[in-house]
mmCIF file of C-alpha atoms in Angstrom:
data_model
loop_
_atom_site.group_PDB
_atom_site.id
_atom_site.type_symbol
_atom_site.label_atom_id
_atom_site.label_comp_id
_atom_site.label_asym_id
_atom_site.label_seq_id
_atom_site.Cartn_x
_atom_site.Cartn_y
_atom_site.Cartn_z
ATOM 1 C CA UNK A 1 -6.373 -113.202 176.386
ATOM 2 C CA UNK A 2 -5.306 -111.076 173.672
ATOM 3 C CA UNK A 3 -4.393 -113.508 171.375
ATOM 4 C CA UNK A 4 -7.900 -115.140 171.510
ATOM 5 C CA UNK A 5 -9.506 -111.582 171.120
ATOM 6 C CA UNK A 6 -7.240 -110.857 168.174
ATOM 7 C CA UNK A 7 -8.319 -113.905 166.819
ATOM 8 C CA UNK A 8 -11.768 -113.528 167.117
ATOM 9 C CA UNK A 9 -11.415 -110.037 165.779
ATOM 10 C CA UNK A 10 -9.813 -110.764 162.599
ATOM 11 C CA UNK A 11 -12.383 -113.622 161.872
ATOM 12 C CA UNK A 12 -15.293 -110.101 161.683
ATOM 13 C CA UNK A 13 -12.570 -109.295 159.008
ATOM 14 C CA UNK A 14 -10.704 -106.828 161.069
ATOM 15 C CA UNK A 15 -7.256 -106.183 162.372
ATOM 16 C CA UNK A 16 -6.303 -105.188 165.175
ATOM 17 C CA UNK A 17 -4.035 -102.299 166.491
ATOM 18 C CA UNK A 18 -5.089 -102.129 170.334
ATOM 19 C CA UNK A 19 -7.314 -103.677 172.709
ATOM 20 C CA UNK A 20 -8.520 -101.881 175.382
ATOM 21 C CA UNK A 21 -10.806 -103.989 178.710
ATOM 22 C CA UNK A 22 -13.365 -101.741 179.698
ATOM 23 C CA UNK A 23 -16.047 -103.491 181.990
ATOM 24 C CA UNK A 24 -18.000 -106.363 180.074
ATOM 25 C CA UNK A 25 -16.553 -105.286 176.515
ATOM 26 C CA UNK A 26 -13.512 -104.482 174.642
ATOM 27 C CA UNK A 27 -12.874 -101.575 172.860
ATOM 28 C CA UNK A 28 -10.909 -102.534 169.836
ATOM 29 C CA UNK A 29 -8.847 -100.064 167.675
ATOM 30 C CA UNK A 30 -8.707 -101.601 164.392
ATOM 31 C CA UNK A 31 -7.940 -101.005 160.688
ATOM 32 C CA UNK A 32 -11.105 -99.896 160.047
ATOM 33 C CA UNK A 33 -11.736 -97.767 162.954
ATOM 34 C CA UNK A 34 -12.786 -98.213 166.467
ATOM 35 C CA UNK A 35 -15.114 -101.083 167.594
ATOM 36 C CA UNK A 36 -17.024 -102.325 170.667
ATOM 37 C CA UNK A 37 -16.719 -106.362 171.101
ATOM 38 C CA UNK A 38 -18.787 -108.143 173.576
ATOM 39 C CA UNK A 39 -19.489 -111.700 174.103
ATOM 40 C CA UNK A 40 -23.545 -111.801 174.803
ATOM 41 C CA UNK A 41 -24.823 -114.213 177.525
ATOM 42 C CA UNK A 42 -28.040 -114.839 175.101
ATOM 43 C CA UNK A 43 -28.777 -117.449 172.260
ATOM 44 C CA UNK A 44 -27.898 -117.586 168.814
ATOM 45 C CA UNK A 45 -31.655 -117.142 168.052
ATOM 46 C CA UNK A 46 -32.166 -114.461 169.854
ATOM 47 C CA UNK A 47 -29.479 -112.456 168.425
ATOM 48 C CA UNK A 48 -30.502 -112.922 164.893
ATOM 49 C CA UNK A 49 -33.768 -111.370 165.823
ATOM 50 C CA UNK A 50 -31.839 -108.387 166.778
ATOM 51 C CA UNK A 51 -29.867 -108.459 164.106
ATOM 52 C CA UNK A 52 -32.325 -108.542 161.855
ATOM 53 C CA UNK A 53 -34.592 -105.819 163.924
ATOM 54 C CA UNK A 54 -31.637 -103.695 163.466
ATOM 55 C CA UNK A 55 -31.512 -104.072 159.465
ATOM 56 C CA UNK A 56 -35.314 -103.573 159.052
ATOM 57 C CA UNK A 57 -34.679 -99.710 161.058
ATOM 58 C CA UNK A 58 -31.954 -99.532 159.155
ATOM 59 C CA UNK A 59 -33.849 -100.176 155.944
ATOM 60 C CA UNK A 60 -36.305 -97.989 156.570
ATOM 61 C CA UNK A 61 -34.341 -94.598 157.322
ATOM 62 C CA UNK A 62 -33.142 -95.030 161.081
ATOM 63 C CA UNK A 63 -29.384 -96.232 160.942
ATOM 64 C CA UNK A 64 -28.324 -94.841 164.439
ATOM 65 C CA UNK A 65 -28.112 -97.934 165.910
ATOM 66 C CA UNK A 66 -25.647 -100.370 167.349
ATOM 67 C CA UNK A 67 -25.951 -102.451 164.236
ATOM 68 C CA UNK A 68 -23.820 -105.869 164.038
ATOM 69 C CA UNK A 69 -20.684 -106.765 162.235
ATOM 70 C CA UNK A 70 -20.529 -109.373 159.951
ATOM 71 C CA UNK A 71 -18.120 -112.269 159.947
ATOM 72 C CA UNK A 72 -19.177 -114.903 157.129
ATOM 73 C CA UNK A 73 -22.342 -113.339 156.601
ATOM 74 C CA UNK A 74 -23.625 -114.007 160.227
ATOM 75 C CA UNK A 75 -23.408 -111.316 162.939
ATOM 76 C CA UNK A 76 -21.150 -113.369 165.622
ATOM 77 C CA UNK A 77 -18.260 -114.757 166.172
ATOM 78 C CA UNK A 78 -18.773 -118.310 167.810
ATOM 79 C CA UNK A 79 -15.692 -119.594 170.093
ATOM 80 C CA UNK A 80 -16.001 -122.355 172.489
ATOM 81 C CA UNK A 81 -19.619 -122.105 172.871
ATOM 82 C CA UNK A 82 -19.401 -118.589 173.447
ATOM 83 C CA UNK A 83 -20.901 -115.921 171.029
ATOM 84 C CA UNK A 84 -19.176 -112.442 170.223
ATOM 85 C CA UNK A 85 -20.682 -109.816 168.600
ATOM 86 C CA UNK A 86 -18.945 -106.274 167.033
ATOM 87 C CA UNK A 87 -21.216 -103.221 166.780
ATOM 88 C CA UNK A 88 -19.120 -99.678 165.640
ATOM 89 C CA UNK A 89 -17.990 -97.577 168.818
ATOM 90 C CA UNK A 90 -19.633 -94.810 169.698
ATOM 91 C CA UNK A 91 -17.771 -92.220 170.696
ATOM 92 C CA UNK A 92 -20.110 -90.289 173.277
ATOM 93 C CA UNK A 93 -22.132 -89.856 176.516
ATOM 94 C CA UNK A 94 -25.431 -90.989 177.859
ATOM 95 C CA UNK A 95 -28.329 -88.756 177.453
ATOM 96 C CA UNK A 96 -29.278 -86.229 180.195
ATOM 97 C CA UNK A 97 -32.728 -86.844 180.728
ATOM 98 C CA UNK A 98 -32.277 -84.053 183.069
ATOM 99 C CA UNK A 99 -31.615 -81.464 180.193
ATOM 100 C CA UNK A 100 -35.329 -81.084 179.080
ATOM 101 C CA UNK A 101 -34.012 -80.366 174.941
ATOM 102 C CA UNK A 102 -32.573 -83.574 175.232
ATOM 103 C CA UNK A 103 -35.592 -85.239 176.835
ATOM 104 C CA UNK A 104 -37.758 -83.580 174.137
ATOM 105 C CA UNK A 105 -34.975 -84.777 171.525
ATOM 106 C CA UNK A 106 -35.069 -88.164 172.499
ATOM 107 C CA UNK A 107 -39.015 -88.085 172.883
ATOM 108 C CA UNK A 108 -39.012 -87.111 168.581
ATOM 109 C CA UNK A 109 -36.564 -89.869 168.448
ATOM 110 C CA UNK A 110 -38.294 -92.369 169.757
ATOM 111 C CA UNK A 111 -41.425 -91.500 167.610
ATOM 112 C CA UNK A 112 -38.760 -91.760 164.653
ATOM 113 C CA UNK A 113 -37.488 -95.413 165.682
ATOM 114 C CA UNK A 114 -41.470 -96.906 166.111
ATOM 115 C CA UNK A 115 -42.136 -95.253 162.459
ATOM 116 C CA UNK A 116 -39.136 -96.893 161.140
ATOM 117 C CA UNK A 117 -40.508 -100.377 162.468
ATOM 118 C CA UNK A 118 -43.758 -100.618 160.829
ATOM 119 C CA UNK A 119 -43.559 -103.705 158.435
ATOM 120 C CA UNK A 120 -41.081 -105.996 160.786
ATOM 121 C CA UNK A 121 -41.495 -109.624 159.872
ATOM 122 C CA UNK A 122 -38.324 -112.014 161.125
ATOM 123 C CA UNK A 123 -37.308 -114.843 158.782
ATOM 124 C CA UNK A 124 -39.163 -117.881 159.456
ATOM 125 C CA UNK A 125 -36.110 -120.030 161.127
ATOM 126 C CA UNK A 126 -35.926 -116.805 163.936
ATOM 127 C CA UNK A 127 -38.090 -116.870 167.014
ATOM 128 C CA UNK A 128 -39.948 -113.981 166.980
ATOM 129 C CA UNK A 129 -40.152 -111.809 170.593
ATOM 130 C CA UNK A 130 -43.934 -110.713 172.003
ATOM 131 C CA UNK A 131 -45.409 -109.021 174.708
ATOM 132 C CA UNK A 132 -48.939 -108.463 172.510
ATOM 133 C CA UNK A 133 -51.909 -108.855 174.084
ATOM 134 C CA UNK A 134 -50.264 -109.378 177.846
ATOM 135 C CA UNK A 135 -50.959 -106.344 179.996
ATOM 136 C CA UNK A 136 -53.691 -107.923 181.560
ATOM 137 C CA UNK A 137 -52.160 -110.996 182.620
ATOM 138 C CA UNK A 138 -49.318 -109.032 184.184
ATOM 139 C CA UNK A 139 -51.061 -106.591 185.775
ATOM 140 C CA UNK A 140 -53.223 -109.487 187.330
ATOM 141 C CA UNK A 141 -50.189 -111.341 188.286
ATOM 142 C CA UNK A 142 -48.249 -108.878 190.161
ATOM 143 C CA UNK A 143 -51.612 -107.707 192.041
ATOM 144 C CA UNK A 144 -51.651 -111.351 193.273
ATOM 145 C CA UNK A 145 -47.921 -111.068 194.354
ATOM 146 C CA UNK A 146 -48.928 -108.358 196.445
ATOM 147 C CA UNK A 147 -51.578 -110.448 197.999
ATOM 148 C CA UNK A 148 -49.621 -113.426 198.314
ATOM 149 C CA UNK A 149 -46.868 -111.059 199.653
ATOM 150 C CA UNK A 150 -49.398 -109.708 202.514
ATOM 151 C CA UNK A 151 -50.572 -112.684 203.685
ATOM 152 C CA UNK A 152 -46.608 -114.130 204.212
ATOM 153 C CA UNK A 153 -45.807 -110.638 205.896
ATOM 154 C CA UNK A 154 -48.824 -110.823 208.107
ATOM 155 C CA UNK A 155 -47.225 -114.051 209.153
ATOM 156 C CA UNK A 156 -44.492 -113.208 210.753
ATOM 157 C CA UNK A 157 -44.153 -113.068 214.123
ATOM 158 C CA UNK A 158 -40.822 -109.911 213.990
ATOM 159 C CA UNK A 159 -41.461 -107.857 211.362
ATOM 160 C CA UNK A 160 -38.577 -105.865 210.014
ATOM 161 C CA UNK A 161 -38.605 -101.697 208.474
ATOM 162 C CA UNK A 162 -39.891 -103.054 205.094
ATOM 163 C CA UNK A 163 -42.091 -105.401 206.452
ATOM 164 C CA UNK A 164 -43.800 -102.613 208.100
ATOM 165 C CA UNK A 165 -43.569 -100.030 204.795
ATOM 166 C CA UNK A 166 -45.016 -102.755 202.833
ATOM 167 C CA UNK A 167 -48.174 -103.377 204.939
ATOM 168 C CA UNK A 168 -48.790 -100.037 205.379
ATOM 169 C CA UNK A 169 -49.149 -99.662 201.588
ATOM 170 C CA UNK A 170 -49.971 -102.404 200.315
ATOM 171 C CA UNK A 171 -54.193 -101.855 200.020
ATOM 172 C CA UNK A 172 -53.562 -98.957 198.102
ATOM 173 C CA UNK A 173 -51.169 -99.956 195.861
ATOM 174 C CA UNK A 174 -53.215 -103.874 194.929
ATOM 175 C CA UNK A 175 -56.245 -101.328 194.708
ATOM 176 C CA UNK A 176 -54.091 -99.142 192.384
ATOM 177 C CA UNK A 177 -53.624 -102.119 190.542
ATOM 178 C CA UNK A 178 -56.937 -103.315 190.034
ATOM 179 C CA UNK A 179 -57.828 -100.505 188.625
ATOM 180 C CA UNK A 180 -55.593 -100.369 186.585
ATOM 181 C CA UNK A 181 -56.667 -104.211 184.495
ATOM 182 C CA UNK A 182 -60.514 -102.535 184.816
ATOM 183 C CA UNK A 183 -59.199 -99.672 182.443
ATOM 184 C CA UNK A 184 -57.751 -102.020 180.246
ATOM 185 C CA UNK A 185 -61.586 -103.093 179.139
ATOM 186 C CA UNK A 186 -62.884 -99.986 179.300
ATOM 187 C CA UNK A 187 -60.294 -98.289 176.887
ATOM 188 C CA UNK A 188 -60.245 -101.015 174.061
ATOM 189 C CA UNK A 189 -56.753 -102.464 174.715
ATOM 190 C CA UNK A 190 -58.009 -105.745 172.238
ATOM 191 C CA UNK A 191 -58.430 -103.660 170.106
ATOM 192 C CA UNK A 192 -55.132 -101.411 169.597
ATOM 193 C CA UNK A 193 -53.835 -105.376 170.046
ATOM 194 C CA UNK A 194 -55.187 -106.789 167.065
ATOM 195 C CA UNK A 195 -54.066 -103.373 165.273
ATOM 196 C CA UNK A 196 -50.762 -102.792 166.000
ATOM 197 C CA UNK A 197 -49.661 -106.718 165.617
ATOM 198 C CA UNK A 198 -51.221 -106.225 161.696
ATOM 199 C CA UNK A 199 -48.723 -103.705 161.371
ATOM 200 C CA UNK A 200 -46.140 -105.646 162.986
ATOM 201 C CA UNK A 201 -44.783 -102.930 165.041
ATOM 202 C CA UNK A 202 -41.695 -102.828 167.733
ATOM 203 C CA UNK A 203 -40.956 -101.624 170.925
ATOM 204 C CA UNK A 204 -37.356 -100.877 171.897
ATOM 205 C CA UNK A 205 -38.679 -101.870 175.732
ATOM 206 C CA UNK A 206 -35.583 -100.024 177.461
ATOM 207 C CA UNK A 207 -35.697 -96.819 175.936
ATOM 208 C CA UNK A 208 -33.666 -94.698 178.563
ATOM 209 C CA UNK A 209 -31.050 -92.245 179.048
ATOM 210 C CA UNK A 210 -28.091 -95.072 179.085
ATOM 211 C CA UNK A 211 -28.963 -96.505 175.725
ATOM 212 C CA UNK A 212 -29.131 -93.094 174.133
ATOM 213 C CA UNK A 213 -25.913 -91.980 173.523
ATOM 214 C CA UNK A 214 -25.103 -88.365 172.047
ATOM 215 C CA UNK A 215 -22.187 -88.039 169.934
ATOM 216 C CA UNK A 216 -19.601 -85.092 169.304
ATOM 217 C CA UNK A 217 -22.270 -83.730 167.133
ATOM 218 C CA UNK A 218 -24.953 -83.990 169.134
ATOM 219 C CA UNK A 219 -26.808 -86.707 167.154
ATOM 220 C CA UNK A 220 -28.561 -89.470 169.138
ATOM 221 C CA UNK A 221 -27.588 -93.117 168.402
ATOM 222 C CA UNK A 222 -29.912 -95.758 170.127
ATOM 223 C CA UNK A 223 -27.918 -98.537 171.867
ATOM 224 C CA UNK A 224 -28.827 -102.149 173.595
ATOM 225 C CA UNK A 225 -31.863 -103.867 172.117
ATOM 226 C CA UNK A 226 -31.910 -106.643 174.246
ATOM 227 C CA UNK A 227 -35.358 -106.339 175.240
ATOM 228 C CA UNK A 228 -36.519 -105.431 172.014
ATOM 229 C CA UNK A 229 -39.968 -106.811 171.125
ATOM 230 C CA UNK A 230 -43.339 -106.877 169.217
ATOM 231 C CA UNK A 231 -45.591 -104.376 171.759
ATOM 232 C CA UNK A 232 -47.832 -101.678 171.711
ATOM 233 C CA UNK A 233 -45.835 -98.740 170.917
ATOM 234 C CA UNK A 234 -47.253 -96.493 173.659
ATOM 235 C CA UNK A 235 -45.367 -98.918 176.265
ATOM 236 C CA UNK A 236 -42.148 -97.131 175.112
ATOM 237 C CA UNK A 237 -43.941 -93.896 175.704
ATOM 238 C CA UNK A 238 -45.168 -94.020 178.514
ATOM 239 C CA UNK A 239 -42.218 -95.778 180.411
ATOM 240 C CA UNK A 240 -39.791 -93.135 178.836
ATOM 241 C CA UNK A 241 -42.141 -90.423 180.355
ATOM 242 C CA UNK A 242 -42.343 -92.579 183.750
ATOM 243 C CA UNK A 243 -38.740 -91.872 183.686
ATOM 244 C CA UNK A 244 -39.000 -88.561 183.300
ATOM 245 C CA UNK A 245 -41.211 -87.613 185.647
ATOM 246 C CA UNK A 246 -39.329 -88.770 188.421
ATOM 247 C CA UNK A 247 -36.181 -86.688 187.661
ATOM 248 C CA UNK A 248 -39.359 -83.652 186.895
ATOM 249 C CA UNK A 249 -41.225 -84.240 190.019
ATOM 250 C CA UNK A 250 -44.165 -85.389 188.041
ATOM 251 C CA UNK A 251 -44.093 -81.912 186.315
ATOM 252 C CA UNK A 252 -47.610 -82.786 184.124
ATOM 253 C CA UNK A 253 -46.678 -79.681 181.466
ATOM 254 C CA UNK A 254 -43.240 -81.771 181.181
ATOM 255 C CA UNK A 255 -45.389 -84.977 180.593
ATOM 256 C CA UNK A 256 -47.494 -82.444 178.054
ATOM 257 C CA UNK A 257 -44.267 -81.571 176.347
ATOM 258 C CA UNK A 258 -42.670 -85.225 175.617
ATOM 259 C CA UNK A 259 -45.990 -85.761 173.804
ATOM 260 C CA UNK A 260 -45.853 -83.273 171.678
ATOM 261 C CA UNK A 261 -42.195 -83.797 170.705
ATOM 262 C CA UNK A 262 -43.159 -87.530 169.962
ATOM 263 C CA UNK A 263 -45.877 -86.445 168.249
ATOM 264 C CA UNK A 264 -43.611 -84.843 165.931
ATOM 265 C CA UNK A 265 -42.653 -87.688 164.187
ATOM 266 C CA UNK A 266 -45.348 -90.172 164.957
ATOM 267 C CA UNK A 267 -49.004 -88.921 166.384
ATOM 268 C CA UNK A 268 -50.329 -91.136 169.173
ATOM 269 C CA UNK A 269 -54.075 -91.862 168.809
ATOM 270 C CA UNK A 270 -56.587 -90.951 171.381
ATOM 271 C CA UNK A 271 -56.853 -94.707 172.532
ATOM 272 C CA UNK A 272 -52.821 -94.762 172.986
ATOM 273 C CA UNK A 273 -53.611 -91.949 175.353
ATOM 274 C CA UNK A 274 -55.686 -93.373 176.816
ATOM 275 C CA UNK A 275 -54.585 -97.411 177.597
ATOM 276 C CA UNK A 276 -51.104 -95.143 178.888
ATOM 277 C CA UNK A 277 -53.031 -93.907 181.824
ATOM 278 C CA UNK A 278 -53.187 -97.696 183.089
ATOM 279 C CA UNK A 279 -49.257 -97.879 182.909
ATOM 280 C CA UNK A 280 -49.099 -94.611 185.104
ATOM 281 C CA UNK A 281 -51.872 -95.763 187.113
ATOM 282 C CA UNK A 282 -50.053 -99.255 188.303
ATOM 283 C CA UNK A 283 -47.534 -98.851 190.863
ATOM 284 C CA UNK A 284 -44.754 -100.527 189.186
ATOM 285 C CA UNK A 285 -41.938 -99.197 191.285
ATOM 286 C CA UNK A 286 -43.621 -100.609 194.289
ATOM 287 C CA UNK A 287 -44.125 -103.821 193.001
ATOM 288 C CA UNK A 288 -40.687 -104.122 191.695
ATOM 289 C CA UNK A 289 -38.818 -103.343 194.630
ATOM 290 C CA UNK A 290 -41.278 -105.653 196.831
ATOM 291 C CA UNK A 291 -40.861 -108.158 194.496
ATOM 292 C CA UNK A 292 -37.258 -107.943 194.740
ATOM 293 C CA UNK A 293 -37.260 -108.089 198.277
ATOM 294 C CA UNK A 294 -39.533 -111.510 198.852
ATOM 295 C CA UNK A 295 -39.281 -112.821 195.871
ATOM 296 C CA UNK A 296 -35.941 -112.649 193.844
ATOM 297 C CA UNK A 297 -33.461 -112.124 197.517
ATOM 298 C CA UNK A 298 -32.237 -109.287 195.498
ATOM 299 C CA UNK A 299 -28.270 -108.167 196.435
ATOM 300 C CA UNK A 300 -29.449 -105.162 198.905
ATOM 301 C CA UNK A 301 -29.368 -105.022 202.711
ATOM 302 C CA UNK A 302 -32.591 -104.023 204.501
ATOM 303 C CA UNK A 303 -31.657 -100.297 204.799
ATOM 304 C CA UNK A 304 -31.118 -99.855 201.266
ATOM 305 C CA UNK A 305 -34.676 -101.898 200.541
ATOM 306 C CA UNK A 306 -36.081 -99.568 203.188
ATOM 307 C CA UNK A 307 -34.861 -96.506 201.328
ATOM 308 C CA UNK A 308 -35.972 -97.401 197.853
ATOM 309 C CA UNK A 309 -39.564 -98.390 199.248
ATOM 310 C CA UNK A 310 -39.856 -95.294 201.162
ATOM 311 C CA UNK A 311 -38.901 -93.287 198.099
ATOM 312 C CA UNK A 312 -41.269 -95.131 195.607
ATOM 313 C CA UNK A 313 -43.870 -93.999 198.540
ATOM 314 C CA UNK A 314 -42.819 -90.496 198.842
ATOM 315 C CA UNK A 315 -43.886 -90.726 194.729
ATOM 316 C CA UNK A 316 -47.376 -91.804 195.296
ATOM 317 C CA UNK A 317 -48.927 -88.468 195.999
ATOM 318 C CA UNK A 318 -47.404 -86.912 193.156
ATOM 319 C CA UNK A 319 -48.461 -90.004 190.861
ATOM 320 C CA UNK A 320 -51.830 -89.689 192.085
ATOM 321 C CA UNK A 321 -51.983 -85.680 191.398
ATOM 322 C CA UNK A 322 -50.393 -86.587 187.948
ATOM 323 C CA UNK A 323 -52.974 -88.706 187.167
ATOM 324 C CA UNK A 324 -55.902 -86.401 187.946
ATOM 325 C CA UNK A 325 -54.559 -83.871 185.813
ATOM 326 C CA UNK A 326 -54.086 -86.723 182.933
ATOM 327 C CA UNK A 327 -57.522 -88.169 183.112
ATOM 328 C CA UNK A 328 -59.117 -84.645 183.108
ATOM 329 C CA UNK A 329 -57.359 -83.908 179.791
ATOM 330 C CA UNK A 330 -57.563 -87.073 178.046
ATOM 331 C CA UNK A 331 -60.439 -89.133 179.377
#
């Protein structure tokens, strides 16, 4: 195994000194320094769209990425059908979304990394990643799921823990939904749509505390692009304050506070503020773990279903208090 790793390593131009297995990567001491090296389970086309994501930030002031090593002028390493990528190693730890400075210091960054993407246009041969204009259909879909979901439930003769946690919610939840694809009209999301894809914007889509690692000096470096898209930029927003609310209890002033530390670098417009209220409104968490459960035969045994459904319950009341307070402020 080494010998094929040193290989590939030397073809990014590098030699190496020490190899080092650490879960799905290998961190690589080399003449040049340290380096992560992964082989990626996506397609060549898909990582060029990173890669070139990656340059545009870069470009344009915000280098703290995981950007790519070049070998030959492309950023992989092909071998045996299997694509390897180098990025520089971080040395650091995962942001403590708990620690409300670094919340509020990853909020400012985040406004810093959307500013930085205005202006992104992939060369022509590179597929280019969407989500614009799609709320709608995905809110619609996964309030059918829920439907579809209750009717198969109803069906069953022995109904299990989740079974009964599901049905018990379920009305609320679709309703929840619903509303949530009427507000979607009313607030203009065609609209902020048709703007935001002129200006050829990008969402990180997984902006949370494991891809932000701090280093020694306390500088945030942005990690893991994977899901990295064209989207409206208040979907980053509002799912890195979704986060944050959970650890804050759905502390609104908290909510109040990530705002205004985004708003630092990049001001969110009063329509932003208000198509966000349909991400907080939809009960995502429920959906997700249902869908998991019916759907996808995700890895968990009943109990530990039954626990994360209960506690995505146990949230509603405090969503639904949240969400009082936000449409009194900004609708």
């Amino acid at each position: 195994m080494d010998a094929k790793i040193k290989e590939i390593v030397k073809r990014f131009g590098l030699r190496v000194n020490n190899i080092i297995p650490l879960r799905a990567v290998y961190m690589v001491d080399t003449n040049e320094g340290r380096f992560c090296l992964k082989k990626i389970n996506y397609t060549e086309d898909k990582l060029l769209f990173l890669y070139n994501v990656k340059e545009h930030l870069a470009e344009n002031g915000f280098d703290h990425t995981d950007r790519y090593r070049l070998a030959y002028q492309k950023p992989f390493v092909k071998n045996k059908n299997n694509l390897y990528i180098m990025t520089r190693w971080i040395d650091g730890r995962e942001c403590d979304f708990h620690n409300p400075i670094e919340a509020k210091e990853a909020a400012e960054n985040l406004g810093k990394l959307h500013m930085a993407s205005k202006g992104f246009m992939a060369p022509k041969e590179v597929k280019v990643k969407s989500d614009l204009g799609k709320w709608p259909k995905t809110y619609l879909q996964r309030c059918e799921d829920l439907i579809v979901i209750k009717n198969l439930v109803k069906m069953k003769s022995v109904k299990d823990k989740v079974d009964m946690l599901f049905l018990r919610n379920v009305d609320m939840c679709y309703r929840m939904g619903m509303n949530a694809v009427q507000m979607l009209q009313d607030h203009s999301y065609d609209q902020q749509v048709e703007l935001e894809g002129r200006e050829g914007y990008l969402c990180h889509h997984d902006y949370t505390y494991h891809n932000i690692i701090l280093d020694s000096n306390g500088k945030q470096h942005v990690i893991d692009f994977d899901y990295c898209k064209h989207e409206l930029r208040c979907y980053d927003l509002a799912h890195f304050i979704m986060r944050n609310m959970r650890r804050f209890y759905w502390d609104f002033d908290m909510a109040l506070t990530l705002i205004e530390a985004y708003n630092q670098t990049r001001t969110v417009s009063d329509r932003e503020m208000r198509l966000m209220v349909t991400l907080f409104q939809f009960p995502q968490k429920f959906w997700r773990i249902c869908n998991r459960y019916y759907y996808e035969k995700y890895n968990w045994t009943e109990e530990i279903f039954a626990k994360h459904l209960s506690e995505s319950i146990i949230d509603l009341p405090f969503q639904m208090d949240f969400l009082e307070k936000y449409y009194k402020k900004f609708l």
